[in-house]
Short mmCIF file of C-alpha atoms in Angstrom, two decimals:
data_model
loop_
_atom_site.label_atom_id
_atom_site.label_comp_id
_atom_site.label_asym_id
_atom_site.label_seq_id
_atom_site.Cartn_x
_atom_site.Cartn_y
_atom_site.Cartn_z
CA MET O 1 141.89 158.74 93.02
CA PRO O 2 140.79 157.45 89.70
CA GLU O 3 137.49 158.73 88.31
CA PRO O 4 134.82 156.05 88.60
CA MET O 5 133.94 154.41 85.14
CA ALA O 6 130.50 154.51 83.54
CA ALA O 7 128.42 151.41 83.62
CA PRO O 8 128.67 149.69 80.35
CA ARG O 9 125.45 149.27 78.06
CA ALA O 10 123.74 145.99 78.37
CA SER O 11 124.35 143.93 75.14
CA ASN O 12 124.03 140.44 76.49
CA GLY O 13 120.44 139.45 75.84
CA GLY O 14 118.90 142.42 77.57
CA LYS O 15 120.92 142.08 80.66
CA ASN O 16 123.38 144.77 82.29
CA LYS O 17 126.36 143.68 84.21
CA GLY O 18 124.51 143.43 87.77
CA GLY O 19 122.29 140.81 86.18
CA ALA O 20 118.87 143.15 86.02
CA TYR O 21 116.84 143.19 83.08
CA VAL O 22 116.42 146.27 80.95
CA ASP O 23 114.26 144.72 78.41
CA ARG O 24 110.73 145.90 79.40
CA ASP O 25 109.01 143.01 77.41
CA LYS O 26 110.93 140.38 79.42
CA PRO O 27 108.11 140.12 82.23
CA ALA O 28 105.31 139.72 79.74
CA GLN O 29 107.34 137.02 77.60
CA ILE O 30 107.90 135.21 80.95
CA ARG O 31 104.36 135.35 81.87
CA PHE O 32 103.17 134.00 78.36
CA SER O 33 105.85 131.18 78.67
CA ASN O 34 104.75 130.17 82.02
CA ILE O 35 101.11 130.08 80.91
CA SER O 36 101.77 128.17 77.65
CA ALA O 37 103.69 125.58 79.67
CA ALA O 38 101.07 125.20 82.15
CA LYS O 39 98.30 124.91 79.56
CA ALA O 40 100.20 122.27 77.90
CA VAL O 41 99.86 120.13 80.94
CA ALA O 42 96.06 120.75 81.34
CA ASP O 43 95.69 119.93 77.59
CA ALA O 44 97.36 116.90 77.92
CA ILE O 45 94.86 115.25 80.76
CA ARG O 46 91.90 117.22 79.27
CA THR O 47 90.67 114.10 77.19
CA SER O 48 90.56 112.10 80.58
CA LEU O 49 87.83 113.87 81.99
CA GLY O 50 84.28 112.57 82.93
CA PRO O 51 82.92 109.01 82.65
CA LYS O 52 83.49 109.06 78.80
CA GLY O 53 87.06 110.22 79.10
CA MET O 54 90.00 108.36 77.67
CA ASP O 55 92.71 106.28 79.69
CA LYS O 56 96.61 107.03 79.32
CA MET O 57 99.12 104.31 78.99
CA ILE O 58 102.28 105.49 80.93
CA GLN O 59 105.50 103.60 80.45
CA ASP O 60 108.24 104.41 82.89
CA GLU O 61 112.26 104.38 82.12
CA LYS O 62 111.98 100.70 83.48
CA GLY O 63 109.39 99.57 81.07
CA ASP O 64 106.70 99.20 83.70
CA VAL O 65 103.14 100.24 82.26
CA THR O 66 100.46 101.92 84.12
CA ILE O 67 97.02 102.22 82.60
CA THR O 68 94.82 105.14 84.39
CA ASN O 69 92.55 108.14 83.86
CA ASP O 70 93.33 109.41 87.34
CA GLY O 71 94.78 112.93 86.79
CA ALA O 72 96.91 113.00 90.03
CA THR O 73 98.44 109.57 88.60
CA ILE O 74 99.09 110.60 85.16
CA LEU O 75 100.73 114.07 86.29
CA LYS O 76 102.85 112.12 88.91
CA GLN O 77 104.55 109.71 86.21
CA MET O 78 105.02 112.66 83.74
CA GLN O 79 108.59 113.97 83.55
CA VAL O 80 107.79 117.81 83.68
CA LEU O 81 110.61 120.05 83.46
CA HIS O 82 109.09 123.63 83.07
CA PRO O 83 108.76 125.14 86.62
CA ALA O 84 105.35 126.40 85.90
CA ALA O 85 104.23 123.39 84.33
CA LYS O 86 105.48 121.49 87.83
CA MET O 87 103.12 124.02 89.81
CA LEU O 88 100.03 122.14 87.83
CA VAL O 89 101.48 118.74 88.84
CA GLU O 90 101.74 120.16 92.69
CA LEU O 91 98.22 121.51 92.19
CA SER O 92 96.88 118.12 91.26
CA LYS O 93 98.62 116.73 94.15
CA ALA O 94 97.13 119.17 96.53
CA GLN O 95 93.63 118.21 95.46
CA ASP O 96 94.46 114.85 95.78
CA ILE O 97 95.41 115.28 99.33
CA GLU O 98 92.55 117.98 100.15
CA ALA O 99 89.65 116.04 98.64
CA GLY O 100 90.96 112.75 96.88
CA ASP O 101 88.80 113.32 93.69
CA GLY O 102 88.59 116.07 91.02
CA THR O 103 92.37 115.80 90.34
CA THR O 104 91.69 116.08 86.75
CA SER O 105 89.04 118.84 86.89
CA VAL O 106 91.17 121.16 88.91
CA VAL O 107 93.97 120.96 86.36
CA VAL O 108 91.54 121.53 83.44
CA ILE O 109 89.97 124.46 85.46
CA ALA O 110 93.39 126.05 86.03
CA GLY O 111 94.34 125.46 82.33
CA ALA O 112 91.06 127.48 81.32
CA LEU O 113 91.72 130.26 83.84
CA LEU O 114 95.09 130.42 82.43
CA ASP O 115 93.86 130.86 78.94
CA ALA O 116 91.52 133.67 80.13
CA CYS O 117 94.56 135.41 81.71
CA SER O 118 96.37 135.26 78.53
CA LYS O 119 93.51 137.04 76.51
CA LEU O 120 93.08 139.77 79.33
CA LEU O 121 96.96 140.46 79.46
CA GLN O 122 96.87 140.81 75.57
CA LYS O 123 94.10 143.56 75.90
CA GLY O 124 96.60 145.49 78.48
CA ILE O 125 95.07 144.46 81.67
CA HIS O 126 97.67 144.77 84.72
CA PRO O 127 98.24 141.20 86.19
CA THR O 128 97.52 142.57 89.71
CA ILE O 129 94.03 143.77 88.78
CA ILE O 130 93.38 140.23 87.13
CA SER O 131 94.67 138.58 90.12
CA GLU O 132 92.34 140.48 92.62
CA SER O 133 89.31 140.20 90.46
CA PHE O 134 89.87 136.34 90.10
CA GLN O 135 89.86 136.35 93.83
CA LYS O 136 86.57 138.14 94.09
CA ALA O 137 85.13 135.86 91.64
CA VAL O 138 86.10 132.88 93.55
CA ASP O 139 84.92 134.16 96.82
CA LYS O 140 81.40 134.63 95.09
CA GLY O 141 81.76 131.30 93.29
CA VAL O 142 82.15 129.49 96.91
CA GLU O 143 78.89 131.31 98.05
CA VAL O 144 77.01 130.25 94.95
CA LEU O 145 78.21 126.47 95.36
CA THR O 146 77.17 126.55 99.02
CA ALA O 147 73.76 127.90 98.02
CA MET O 148 73.36 125.23 95.44
CA SER O 149 74.38 122.25 97.70
CA ARG O 150 72.13 119.92 99.89
CA PRO O 151 72.78 118.84 103.43
CA VAL O 152 73.51 115.11 103.71
CA GLN O 153 73.27 112.82 106.86
CA LEU O 154 75.84 109.85 107.18
CA SER O 155 72.84 107.56 108.07
CA ASP O 156 71.60 108.14 104.50
CA ARG O 157 73.50 105.04 103.05
CA GLU O 158 71.68 105.70 99.60
CA THR O 159 73.15 109.10 98.99
CA LEU O 160 76.55 107.90 100.10
CA LEU O 161 76.34 105.09 97.69
CA ASN O 162 75.36 107.47 94.98
CA SER O 163 78.45 109.76 95.68
CA ALA O 164 80.87 106.87 95.68
CA THR O 165 79.17 105.44 92.43
CA THR O 166 79.68 108.73 90.66
CA SER O 167 83.30 108.79 91.64
CA LEU O 168 83.79 105.33 90.28
CA CYS O 169 81.79 105.88 87.00
CA SER O 170 84.74 107.62 85.28
CA LYS O 171 87.25 104.71 86.35
CA VAL O 172 88.46 101.86 84.27
CA VAL O 173 86.69 99.52 86.83
CA SER O 174 83.41 101.38 86.60
CA GLN O 175 81.47 98.30 85.46
CA TYR O 176 82.31 97.07 89.18
CA SER O 177 80.98 100.13 90.83
CA SER O 178 77.85 98.20 92.20
CA LEU O 179 80.54 96.14 94.21
CA LEU O 180 83.12 98.73 95.22
CA ALA O 181 80.66 101.45 95.96
CA PRO O 182 79.08 99.56 98.83
CA MET O 183 82.41 98.36 100.09
CA SER O 184 83.94 101.81 100.27
CA VAL O 185 81.00 103.25 102.13
CA ASP O 186 80.87 100.33 104.64
CA ALA O 187 84.81 100.40 105.12
CA VAL O 188 84.52 104.36 106.12
CA MET O 189 81.37 103.92 108.44
CA ARG O 190 83.07 101.18 110.27
CA VAL O 191 86.19 103.24 111.09
CA ILE O 192 84.22 106.12 112.30
CA ASP O 193 81.49 107.17 114.97
CA PRO O 194 79.18 108.87 112.31
CA THR O 195 77.70 111.33 115.07
CA THR O 196 80.91 112.77 116.26
CA ALA O 197 83.48 112.28 113.48
CA THR O 198 84.71 115.42 111.38
CA SER O 199 87.30 113.41 109.55
CA VAL O 200 88.50 109.95 108.51
CA ASP O 201 91.94 108.61 108.74
CA LEU O 202 92.46 106.57 105.57
CA GLN O 203 95.20 104.69 107.58
CA ASP O 204 92.59 102.64 109.21
CA ILE O 205 91.75 101.15 105.99
CA LYS O 206 94.04 98.67 104.56
CA ILE O 207 94.10 97.89 101.03
CA ILE O 208 95.62 94.51 100.36
CA LYS O 209 96.65 93.74 96.81
CA LYS O 210 96.40 89.88 95.75
CA LEU O 211 97.03 88.76 92.09
CA GLY O 212 94.63 86.26 90.79
CA GLY O 213 90.82 85.92 90.54
CA THR O 214 88.85 88.92 89.31
CA ILE O 215 87.55 92.44 90.70
CA ASP O 216 84.40 90.37 91.69
CA ASP O 217 86.47 88.43 94.20
CA CYS O 218 87.19 91.77 96.11
CA GLU O 219 86.08 91.64 99.56
CA LEU O 220 85.79 93.75 102.67
CA VAL O 221 86.99 92.02 106.09
CA ASP O 222 86.11 93.02 109.45
CA GLY O 223 89.59 92.41 110.90
CA LEU O 224 93.25 91.61 109.80
CA VAL O 225 94.60 90.28 106.44
CA LEU O 226 98.21 89.36 105.94
CA THR O 227 99.56 88.56 102.54
CA GLN O 228 102.39 86.52 104.28
CA ARG O 229 101.63 82.43 104.44
CA VAL O 230 101.65 80.47 107.51
CA ALA O 231 105.17 79.21 108.25
CA ASN O 232 105.55 75.52 107.51
CA THR O 233 103.99 74.19 110.63
CA GLY O 234 100.91 71.90 110.96
CA VAL O 235 98.65 74.61 112.36
CA THR O 236 96.64 76.63 109.75
CA ARG O 237 93.58 77.35 111.68
CA VAL O 238 93.14 78.43 115.60
CA GLU O 239 90.01 79.27 117.26
CA LYS O 240 90.02 81.64 120.14
CA ALA O 241 93.30 82.85 119.06
CA LYS O 242 95.61 84.50 121.69
CA ILE O 243 98.22 86.44 119.25
CA GLY O 244 101.70 87.49 120.11
CA LEU O 245 103.79 89.90 118.08
CA ILE O 246 107.61 89.68 118.45
CA GLN O 247 110.36 91.82 117.25
CA PHE O 248 113.19 89.58 118.23
CA CYS O 249 114.49 86.63 116.55
CA LEU O 250 113.88 82.89 117.32
CA SER O 251 117.28 81.85 116.10
CA PRO O 252 120.49 81.17 117.73
CA PRO O 253 122.32 84.14 118.85
CA LYS O 254 125.34 85.19 116.55
CA THR O 255 128.70 86.88 117.43
CA ASP O 256 129.31 90.47 116.17
CA MET O 257 131.71 91.13 113.36
CA ASP O 258 134.93 91.47 115.68
CA ASN O 259 134.44 88.33 117.46
CA GLN O 260 134.32 84.60 116.71
CA ILE O 261 134.06 81.15 118.39
CA VAL O 262 137.03 78.70 117.67
CA VAL O 263 135.98 74.95 117.96
CA SER O 264 138.84 72.62 118.37
CA ASP O 265 137.08 69.33 118.57
CA TYR O 266 133.80 67.51 118.05
CA ALA O 267 132.90 67.63 121.75
CA GLN O 268 132.82 71.43 121.68
CA MET O 269 130.79 71.65 118.51
CA ASP O 270 128.26 69.34 120.03
CA ARG O 271 128.30 71.51 123.06
CA VAL O 272 127.59 74.56 120.90
CA LEU O 273 124.84 72.72 119.19
CA ARG O 274 123.25 71.62 122.46
CA GLU O 275 123.48 75.05 124.15
CA GLU O 276 121.72 76.63 120.79
CA ARG O 277 119.07 74.08 121.12
CA ALA O 278 118.48 74.79 124.92
CA TYR O 279 118.29 78.53 124.25
CA ILE O 280 115.66 78.33 121.46
CA LEU O 281 113.44 75.53 123.46
CA ASN O 282 113.55 77.98 126.62
CA LEU O 283 112.38 80.85 124.19
CA VAL O 284 109.50 78.51 122.75
CA LYS O 285 108.61 77.50 126.11
CA GLN O 286 108.21 81.15 127.71
CA ILE O 287 105.94 81.85 124.44
CA LYS O 288 103.84 78.86 125.27
CA LYS O 289 103.54 79.55 128.94
CA ALA O 290 102.14 83.08 128.20
CA GLY O 291 99.34 81.20 126.36
CA CYS O 292 100.05 82.28 122.93
CA ASN O 293 98.88 80.20 120.08
CA VAL O 294 99.17 82.45 117.08
CA LEU O 295 102.78 84.19 116.58
CA LEU O 296 103.41 86.95 114.24
CA ILE O 297 107.28 87.64 113.87
CA GLN O 298 108.63 90.86 112.20
CA LYS O 299 110.94 90.62 109.48
CA SER O 300 114.77 90.68 110.46
CA ILE O 301 117.73 91.78 108.13
CA LEU O 302 120.47 90.76 110.61
CA ARG O 303 119.87 87.15 110.80
CA ASP O 304 116.98 84.45 110.50
CA ALA O 305 113.82 85.69 112.34
CA LEU O 306 112.94 81.97 112.63
CA SER O 307 115.32 79.09 112.65
CA ASP O 308 114.15 75.65 111.55
CA LEU O 309 114.62 74.26 114.89
CA ALA O 310 112.42 76.93 116.53
CA LEU O 311 109.68 76.27 113.78
CA HIS O 312 109.90 72.68 114.75
CA PHE O 313 109.35 73.46 118.49
CA LEU O 314 106.39 75.83 117.75
CA ASN O 315 104.91 73.14 115.66
CA LYS O 316 105.14 70.44 118.36
CA MET O 317 103.44 73.04 120.75
CA LYS O 318 100.61 73.60 118.25
CA ILE O 319 101.46 77.40 117.74
CA MET O 320 100.34 79.01 114.38
CA VAL O 321 103.27 81.10 112.99
CA VAL O 322 103.33 83.72 110.48
CA LYS O 323 106.62 85.51 109.92
CA GLU O 324 108.31 88.23 107.77
CA ILE O 325 105.64 90.70 108.92
CA GLU O 326 106.88 94.24 107.49
CA ARG O 327 107.74 96.90 110.00
CA GLU O 328 105.29 99.33 108.43
CA ASP O 329 102.45 96.98 109.08
CA ILE O 330 103.07 96.94 112.80
CA GLU O 331 101.17 100.01 114.01
CA PHE O 332 98.00 98.58 111.99
CA ILE O 333 98.24 95.04 113.30
CA CYS O 334 98.55 96.38 116.97
CA LYS O 335 95.34 98.79 116.52
CA THR O 336 93.41 95.92 114.88
CA ILE O 337 93.80 93.21 117.06
CA GLY O 338 94.85 94.85 120.54
CA THR O 339 98.38 93.41 120.61
CA LYS O 340 101.51 94.98 121.57
CA PRO O 341 104.87 94.55 120.01
CA ILE O 342 107.20 92.53 122.23
CA ALA O 343 110.83 93.51 121.79
CA HIS O 344 112.35 90.99 124.20
CA ILE O 345 111.43 87.52 125.65
CA ASP O 346 111.28 88.83 129.19
CA HIS O 347 108.10 91.07 128.14
CA PHE O 348 106.22 88.11 126.51
CA THR O 349 103.46 88.09 129.17
CA PRO O 350 99.65 87.24 128.68
CA GLU O 351 98.83 91.02 128.95
CA MET O 352 100.73 91.75 125.82
CA LEU O 353 98.67 89.47 123.52
CA GLY O 354 95.82 90.36 121.30
CA THR O 355 92.77 88.07 121.15
CA ALA O 356 90.37 86.94 118.34
CA GLU O 357 87.64 84.65 117.54
CA LEU O 358 89.58 83.06 114.55
CA ALA O 359 92.79 83.02 112.86
CA GLU O 360 93.30 80.92 109.67
CA GLU O 361 95.04 80.31 106.42
CA VAL O 362 92.63 80.92 103.40
CA ASN O 363 93.31 79.22 99.93
CA LEU O 364 92.33 81.61 97.13
CA ASP O 365 91.32 79.13 94.55
CA GLY O 366 94.81 78.03 93.56
CA SER O 367 96.04 81.62 93.25
CA GLY O 368 98.00 81.85 96.69
CA LYS O 369 97.06 81.93 100.33
CA LEU O 370 96.16 84.62 102.90
CA VAL O 371 95.84 84.61 106.72
CA LYS O 372 92.85 86.22 107.99
CA ILE O 373 92.26 87.11 111.68
CA THR O 374 88.65 87.93 112.36
CA GLY O 375 86.42 88.39 115.37
CA CYS O 376 88.98 90.60 117.30
CA SER O 377 87.77 91.05 120.84
CA SER O 378 89.14 94.77 121.32
CA PRO O 379 88.89 96.17 117.90
CA GLY O 380 90.51 99.38 117.07
CA LYS O 381 87.99 100.28 114.41
CA THR O 382 90.02 99.25 111.51
CA VAL O 383 89.05 97.28 108.43
CA SER O 384 91.04 95.64 105.45
CA ILE O 385 89.92 95.38 101.87
CA VAL O 386 91.37 92.56 99.94
CA VAL O 387 91.63 93.82 95.88
CA ARG O 388 91.71 90.93 93.47
CA GLY O 389 92.66 91.13 89.66
CA SER O 390 93.80 89.10 86.89
CA ASN O 391 96.85 91.10 86.30
CA LYS O 392 99.04 93.93 87.95
CA LEU O 393 97.64 96.61 85.93
CA VAL O 394 93.74 95.77 86.91
CA ILE O 395 94.88 95.48 90.54
CA GLU O 396 96.77 98.79 90.78
CA GLU O 397 93.83 100.61 88.90
CA ALA O 398 91.26 98.96 91.12
CA GLU O 399 93.12 100.07 94.22
CA ARG O 400 93.37 103.58 92.75
CA SER O 401 89.59 103.85 92.06
CA ILE O 402 88.87 102.28 95.81
CA HIS O 403 91.06 105.07 97.21
CA ASP O 404 89.18 107.79 95.23
CA ALA O 405 85.74 106.49 96.26
CA LEU O 406 86.79 106.23 100.18
CA CYS O 407 88.11 109.97 99.70
CA VAL O 408 84.64 110.88 98.34
CA ILE O 409 82.98 109.59 101.57
CA ARG O 410 85.74 111.09 103.68
CA CYS O 411 84.83 114.51 102.11
CA LEU O 412 81.18 114.03 103.00
CA VAL O 413 82.28 113.16 106.57
CA LYS O 414 84.37 116.46 106.65
CA LYS O 415 81.47 118.70 105.10
CA ARG O 416 78.30 117.17 105.17
CA ALA O 417 76.59 118.68 101.73
CA LEU O 418 76.43 117.35 98.33
CA ILE O 419 76.27 119.14 94.79
CA ALA O 420 75.13 117.91 91.65
CA GLY O 421 77.85 116.82 89.23
CA GLY O 422 77.59 116.53 85.11
CA GLY O 423 78.81 120.10 84.76
CA ALA O 424 75.84 121.88 86.39
CA PRO O 425 77.80 123.80 89.15
CA GLU O 426 80.29 125.16 86.50
CA ILE O 427 77.68 126.57 84.27
CA GLU O 428 75.65 127.67 87.30
CA LEU O 429 78.92 129.63 88.37
CA ALA O 430 79.32 131.14 85.07
CA VAL O 431 75.67 132.30 84.72
CA ARG O 432 75.98 133.68 88.33
CA LEU O 433 79.27 135.23 87.96
CA ALA O 434 78.15 137.03 84.79
CA GLU O 435 75.16 138.58 86.79
CA TYR O 436 77.80 139.51 89.52
CA SER O 437 80.02 141.14 86.99
CA ARG O 438 77.10 143.53 86.12
CA THR O 439 77.32 145.08 89.69
CA LEU O 440 80.87 145.85 89.27
CA ALA O 441 82.60 148.60 87.11
CA GLY O 442 85.63 148.78 84.90
CA MET O 443 88.30 146.13 84.36
CA GLU O 444 87.10 144.34 87.50
CA ALA O 445 83.78 143.46 85.83
CA TYR O 446 85.49 142.23 82.60
CA CYS O 447 88.01 140.08 84.49
CA VAL O 448 85.10 138.44 86.49
CA ARG O 449 83.06 137.81 83.63
CA ALA O 450 86.11 136.12 81.79
CA TYR O 451 86.48 133.91 84.84
CA GLY O 452 82.92 132.69 84.84
CA ASP O 453 83.17 132.03 81.14
CA ALA O 454 86.46 129.93 81.70
CA LEU O 455 84.58 127.32 84.19
CA GLU O 456 82.31 126.41 81.02
CA VAL O 457 85.67 124.30 80.13
CA ILE O 458 84.15 121.54 82.29
CA PRO O 459 80.78 120.92 80.58
CA SER O 460 82.28 121.64 77.26
CA THR O 461 84.97 118.85 77.80
CA LEU O 462 82.29 116.50 79.34
CA ALA O 463 80.34 116.95 76.24
CA GLU O 464 83.37 116.63 73.88
CA ASN O 465 84.71 113.38 75.55
CA ALA O 466 80.86 112.07 75.34
CA GLY O 467 80.93 112.53 71.59
CA LEU O 468 78.25 115.53 72.02
CA ASN O 469 78.40 118.84 70.24
CA PRO O 470 80.23 120.98 72.82
CA ILE O 471 78.96 124.44 71.42
CA SER O 472 75.20 123.73 71.35
CA THR O 473 75.20 121.59 74.77
CA VAL O 474 76.95 124.43 76.56
CA THR O 475 74.62 126.94 74.99
CA GLU O 476 71.58 125.08 75.84
CA LEU O 477 72.78 124.54 79.44
CA ARG O 478 73.51 128.36 79.86
CA ASN O 479 69.65 128.83 78.62
CA ARG O 480 68.45 126.43 81.34
CA HIS O 481 70.51 127.67 84.24
CA ALA O 482 69.35 131.39 83.24
CA GLN O 483 65.77 130.29 83.56
CA GLY O 484 66.52 129.08 87.10
CA ASP O 485 67.00 125.19 86.28
CA LYS O 486 70.09 124.86 88.64
CA MET O 487 70.41 121.14 88.39
CA ALA O 488 70.37 120.94 84.68
CA GLY O 489 73.66 118.94 83.75
CA ILE O 490 75.09 116.88 80.96
CA ASN O 491 73.74 113.15 81.12
CA VAL O 492 76.59 111.16 79.54
CA ARG O 493 74.46 107.96 79.59
CA LYS O 494 71.68 109.15 77.65
CA GLY O 495 73.67 111.78 75.66
CA GLY O 496 71.64 115.04 76.60
CA ILE O 497 70.97 117.32 79.06
CA SER O 498 68.59 116.54 82.13
CA ASN O 499 68.02 117.26 85.73
CA ILE O 500 71.35 115.70 87.10
CA LEU O 501 70.08 115.39 90.51
CA GLU O 502 67.43 112.97 89.72
CA GLU O 503 70.10 110.87 87.65
CA LEU O 504 71.67 110.47 91.19
CA VAL O 505 75.05 112.06 89.81
CA VAL O 506 76.34 113.89 92.75
CA GLN O 507 79.78 114.78 94.46
CA PRO O 508 80.78 116.13 97.65
CA LEU O 509 80.54 119.76 97.86
CA LEU O 510 84.20 119.87 99.29
CA VAL O 511 85.50 118.57 95.99
CA SER O 512 84.16 121.41 93.99
CA ILE O 513 85.12 124.06 96.45
CA SER O 514 88.58 122.75 96.78
CA ALA O 515 88.95 122.39 93.00
CA LEU O 516 88.02 126.12 92.53
CA THR O 517 90.00 127.71 95.36
CA LEU O 518 93.13 125.56 94.65
CA ALA O 519 93.04 126.32 90.81
CA THR O 520 92.58 129.91 91.39
CA GLU O 521 95.40 130.12 93.88
CA THR O 522 97.69 128.44 91.50
CA VAL O 523 96.58 130.74 88.55
CA ARG O 524 97.35 133.64 90.66
CA SER O 525 100.79 132.70 91.50
CA ILE O 526 101.71 131.94 88.07
CA LEU O 527 100.06 135.45 86.95
CA LYS O 528 102.28 137.20 89.41
CA ILE O 529 105.74 135.72 88.32
CA ASP O 530 107.40 138.24 85.93
CA ASP O 531 110.78 136.46 85.92
CA VAL O 532 112.40 133.09 86.05
CA VAL O 533 115.99 133.14 87.52
CA ARG O 534 117.91 129.85 87.18
CA ILE O 535 120.92 129.66 89.65
CA SER O 536 123.69 127.40 88.54
CA ILE O 537 126.63 126.40 90.70
CA LEU O 538 129.85 128.26 89.53
CA THR O 539 132.76 125.98 89.21
CA HIS O 540 136.09 127.71 89.37
#
């Protein structure tokens, strides 16, 4: 039996033959590489933070342009390749799902915490100690934020409006916050029961984008709005509407691909046409018999959902027709007007119809038409928001802004507490964590102190973006908070420091807690990574 060979020395970039690293500096290099990549993402959107933040113009590969300062939207469109940087994109997405607001703040906080980690690692502190200390710091931070917060009642409309307005202040459409904030509050309050609700399903609030007009023309409709126009019938307005929603076609049946009809003379052709006419007339008569006077027809890809002949018969019977209804809108339509989708003519009965006071086609001052169905007798607690704008960029940014405002109100429904904005919570956390670090010993105390100092990035960035001196502003804030003025924050409008609660700059507690915990979790994950293994498919 031959003697086993000794393993050869590693010579290929610090790897041995089995693929394990023998280079002791490798984990540190990987860590610093990950931290640098993630910090680069945070720095890219840092200038977009706050009401005076800058906007980004994003152009995709097709040439389509988006103008926004919403952190989640910017990061979603960025082509990020580094795996650690992708974690920050996912972090922003997670904050968007959890709270809907604070998507820029959460990434900026994560970037500052990673910067703190980098300095702590350079001082020789072990990553596990840093990670555990950060967890202690965030637990203490949540306690501090909760103690700072104030309870809010959903019946307090003024406070809800202040929260929505604060969210809209940093948007491109901020000058319209006096219109959009009440609209967002009313939309949420109409789809929930304020006494029992613990969350809001934003699927019950449909945002319809319609080009033309200005943002001043946006409106909240207590009912259903369809972007499809009324099919070319004479009926465009129906009172006491009985509405049917069909998922079958009002057109002659066609043979399948394998069969065909052979017509040998004109008499047979005439017979086929007569039978088609009788078939369609029978369908329309059954619809009329059920008492339906407004018909919604789902879009079909197989054949015409509505033939000209069927439209002619429906017109004669004074039935208003809206065709090309999208499949994904069916559930919302049924919930709003209390109808049921009908898949076959045999099921078209009066019980399947929904009722409403009025269904009409509305002219939008020369920029198109909409169908509105209002006064639904069995509303399923849904509303529609019509967003208008002079161009696509404005409409899309208005939609994102309204979505953020809706999410802020949803946060207050989930956790009924408010906290001051303007960098006040972050400075308070920094001061209280510095005090807390004195009760700890050794490296833990040092790490907790570094965590608190890193949170000062939010007020520092707010001041910088507002054209103030960040160092003097943060120093003054720190002194005010150390003296017990918990509500001292940056007043961007006046360009100084004031009691931010009196300025009505408030945000939901859930937004702050979510941003802090999610950012810390992501930083701890990045910190514990000591190698990046790329698996490639071997080709033989």
